[in-house]
Coordinates of C-alpha atoms and ligand atoms in Angstrom, one line a residue:
X17 CA 51.9 145.0 208.1
X18 CA 55.5 145.7 208.7
X19 CA 57.2 144.2 211.9
X20 CA 55.8 141.3 213.8
X21 CA 52.9 141.4 216.1
X22 CA 53.5 141.5 219.8
X23 CA 51.6 138.8 221.5
X24 CA 51.3 137.7 225.1
X25 CA 51.1 134.2 226.9
X26 CA 49.4 134.3 230.2
X27 CA 52.2 132.8 232.2
X28 CA 50.6 131.9 235.6
X29 CA 50.6 128.1 235.1
X30 CA 50.4 125.5 232.2
X31 CA 52.2 124.8 229.0
X32 CA 53.5 128.4 228.6
X33 CA 56.7 127.3 227.0
X34 CA 55.3 125.4 224.2
X35 CA 53.1 128.2 223.2
X36 CA 56.1 130.7 223.2
X37 CA 58.2 128.3 221.1
X38 CA 55.3 127.9 218.6
X39 CA 54.5 131.6 218.3
X40 CA 58.2 132.6 218.2
X41 CA 58.7 130.1 215.3
X42 CA 55.9 131.8 213.5
X43 CA 57.8 135.1 213.8
X44 CA 55.8 136.7 216.5
X45 CA 57.3 138.8 219.2
X46 CA 56.2 137.0 222.4
X47 CA 56.0 138.2 225.9
X48 CA 55.1 136.6 229.1
X49 CA 52.1 138.1 230.8
X50 CA 51.6 138.1 234.5
X51 CA 50.7 141.7 235.3
X52 CA 48.4 144.2 233.9
X53 CA 51.2 146.4 232.5
X54 CA 52.5 143.4 230.5
X55 CA 48.9 142.7 229.3
X56 CA 48.5 146.4 228.2
X57 CA 51.6 145.9 226.0
X58 CA 50.3 143.1 223.7
X59 CA 47.8 142.9 220.8
X60 CA 46.7 139.4 221.6
X61 CA 46.9 136.8 224.5
X62 CA 47.3 133.0 224.6
X63 CA 45.6 131.2 227.5
X64 CA 47.6 128.0 227.8
X65 CA 46.6 124.6 228.8
X66 CA 47.2 123.4 232.3
X67 CA 44.7 123.5 235.2
X68 CA 42.0 126.0 234.6
X69 CA 41.0 126.2 238.5
X70 CA 44.6 127.0 239.2
X71 CA 45.0 129.5 236.4
X72 CA 41.9 131.1 237.7
X73 CA 42.8 131.4 241.3
X74 CA 46.3 132.8 240.4
X75 CA 44.8 135.4 238.0
X76 CA 42.6 136.6 240.7
X77 CA 45.5 136.8 243.3
X78 CA 47.8 138.5 240.6
X79 CA 45.1 141.0 240.1
X80 CA 44.6 139.9 236.5
X81 CA 41.0 138.8 236.3
X82 CA 39.7 142.3 235.8
X83 CA 42.4 143.5 233.4
X84 CA 41.8 140.3 231.2
X85 CA 38.1 140.6 231.2
X86 CA 38.2 144.2 230.2
X87 CA 40.8 143.5 227.5
X88 CA 38.4 140.8 226.0
X89 CA 35.6 143.2 226.2
X90 CA 37.7 145.6 224.2
X91 CA 38.3 143.3 221.4
X92 CA 41.6 141.7 222.4
X93 CA 42.3 138.5 220.3
X94 CA 42.6 135.6 222.7
X95 CA 43.3 131.9 221.9
X96 CA 42.7 129.3 224.6
X97 CA 43.8 125.7 224.4
X98 CA 42.2 123.3 226.8
X99 CA 42.3 124.9 230.1
X100 CA 42.5 128.2 228.3
X101 CA 39.3 127.4 226.6
X102 CA 37.7 126.8 229.9
X103 CA 39.0 130.2 231.0
X104 CA 37.3 131.9 227.9
X105 CA 33.9 130.1 228.5
X106 CA 31.1 132.2 229.8
X107 CA 29.8 129.1 231.7
X108 CA 32.0 126.4 233.1
X109 CA 30.4 122.9 234.1
X110 CA 32.0 120.5 236.6
X111 CA 34.3 123.4 237.8
X112 CA 35.8 123.2 241.4
X113 CA 33.8 125.1 244.0
X114 CA 34.1 128.7 243.4
X115 CA 35.8 128.3 240.0
X116 CA 35.3 131.4 237.9
X117 CA 36.4 132.1 234.2
X118 CA 37.3 135.3 232.3
X119 CA 34.5 134.6 229.8
X120 CA 33.8 136.1 226.4
X121 CA 33.0 133.1 224.6
X122 CA 29.3 132.5 224.6
X123 CA 29.6 128.7 225.3
X124 CA 29.2 126.2 228.2
X125 CA 32.3 124.1 228.5
X126 CA 32.5 120.8 230.7
X127 CA 35.8 120.1 232.2
X128 CA 37.3 116.6 232.0
X129 CA 34.6 115.7 229.8
X130 CA 36.0 112.4 228.5
X131 CA 36.1 110.3 231.7
X132 CA 38.9 108.2 233.2
X133 CA 39.1 105.7 230.2
X134 CA 39.9 108.3 227.7
X135 CA 41.4 110.9 229.8
X136 CA 44.1 111.4 227.0
X137 CA 43.9 110.5 223.4
X138 CA 44.8 111.6 220.0
X139 CA 42.7 111.8 216.9
X140 CA 42.6 113.4 213.5
X141 CA 40.1 116.2 212.9
X142 CA 39.0 117.4 209.4
X143 CA 38.7 121.1 209.9
X144 CA 37.1 122.9 206.8
X145 CA 38.3 126.3 208.1
X146 CA 41.9 125.1 208.1
X147 CA 41.8 122.9 204.8
X148 CA 44.1 120.0 204.3
X149 CA 45.7 118.1 205.8
X150 CA 43.5 117.0 208.9
X151 CA 44.7 118.2 212.2
X152 CA 46.4 115.8 214.6
X153 CA 44.8 116.7 217.8
X154 CA 46.0 115.7 221.3
X155 CA 43.4 115.8 224.1
X156 CA 44.6 115.7 227.7
X157 CA 41.9 115.7 230.4
X158 CA 40.1 117.9 227.9
X159 CA 36.9 119.7 228.1
X160 CA 34.1 119.7 225.6
X161 CA 31.9 122.6 224.5
X162 CA 28.3 121.6 225.5
X163 CA 26.3 124.7 224.2
X164 CA 27.5 127.1 221.6
X165 CA 25.6 130.5 221.3
X166 CA 24.4 132.0 218.0
X167 CA 27.5 134.1 217.6
X168 CA 29.8 131.0 217.9
X169 CA 31.2 129.3 214.8
X170 CA 31.8 125.7 215.4
X171 CA 35.2 124.8 213.7
X172 CA 35.6 121.3 214.7
X173 CA 33.7 118.3 216.2
X174 CA 34.4 114.7 217.0
X175 CA 32.9 111.9 215.2
X176 CA 30.0 111.8 217.9
X177 CA 29.4 115.6 217.2
X178 CA 31.0 116.8 220.3
X179 CA 32.3 120.4 219.8
X180 CA 36.1 120.7 220.3
X181 CA 37.0 124.0 218.5
X182 CA 35.2 127.3 218.2
X183 CA 35.6 130.9 217.3
X184 CA 33.6 133.9 218.1
X185 CA 35.0 137.1 216.5
X186 CA 38.5 137.3 217.5
X187 CA 38.2 134.6 220.4
X188 CA 39.4 131.2 219.4
X189 CA 39.3 128.1 221.7
X190 CA 40.3 124.3 221.2
X191 CA 39.6 121.5 223.6
X192 CA 43.1 120.0 222.4
X193 CA 46.7 121.1 222.2
X194 CA 48.0 122.2 218.8
X195 CA 51.1 123.5 220.5
X196 CA 52.2 120.0 221.5
X197 CA 51.9 118.6 218.1
X198 CA 53.7 121.3 216.1
X199 CA 50.2 122.1 214.4
X200 CA 50.6 125.7 213.5
X201 CA 47.4 126.8 211.8
X202 CA 45.4 127.7 214.8
X203 CA 48.1 130.0 216.0
X204 CA 48.4 131.4 212.6
X205 CA 44.8 132.1 212.5
X206 CA 45.1 133.7 215.9
X207 CA 48.0 135.8 214.7
X208 CA 45.9 137.1 211.8
X209 CA 43.4 138.4 214.3
X210 CA 46.2 140.0 216.2
X211 CA 47.6 141.9 213.2
X212 CA 44.1 143.1 212.3
X213 CA 43.5 144.2 216.0
X214 CA 47.1 145.8 216.2
X215 CA 46.4 147.8 212.7
X216 CA 43.1 149.1 214.1
X217 CA 44.7 150.1 217.3
X218 CA 47.6 152.1 215.5
Ligands
LIG321 N1 41.5 119.4 233.0 C1 42.1 120.6 232.9 C2 41.4 121.7 233.5 O1 40.2 121.5 233.9 C3 42.5 120.9 231.4 C4 43.6 120.1 231.0 C5 44.5 120.7 230.0 O2 44.5 122.0 229.8 N2 45.2 119.8 229.4 O3 41.7 122.8 233.6

């Protein structure tokens, strides 16, 4: 496809800048998305890491929850990291009272799943779908996928079997933050979905 895909980063709270830098570095045209009109102008959306309950609340007060849900239902490719994965999950465990998600991914995700001792850690993950080398993964108060539905492909697990990366169609989610490690392969995978979606929409 000629030209670069136009992708959005939901810019209500979280590590928006890291995603923008990484996607720009991969040649994508990147737009900050805070309003429905801005969402309508992109062919893919990143939900950043941050605090899922805050992003949830802001998305509702900005009138973005319904547009994002409709876009996901319409096939928009979405990549969520950490808090973004929580926002993509159909079911959120250990959310704050009244916490909602956009949903779309047929998973149950538990927030802050690693307890206090291991709130933040790094590890290497062998991920067959991405090939060599292994992924250097940074977890920061990270969630874990406790249930994955039949349509969900598990991309990565920890040594204990905990699920930390999933894909369902054009929805991609990771418990960790490739955007802080300069790991580009997940974003490249997301951009491939974005290009396919843009080509269909053209
Ligand atoms: N603990 C955060 C939440 O519940 C996620 C942390 C992160 O995105 N690094 O939203």
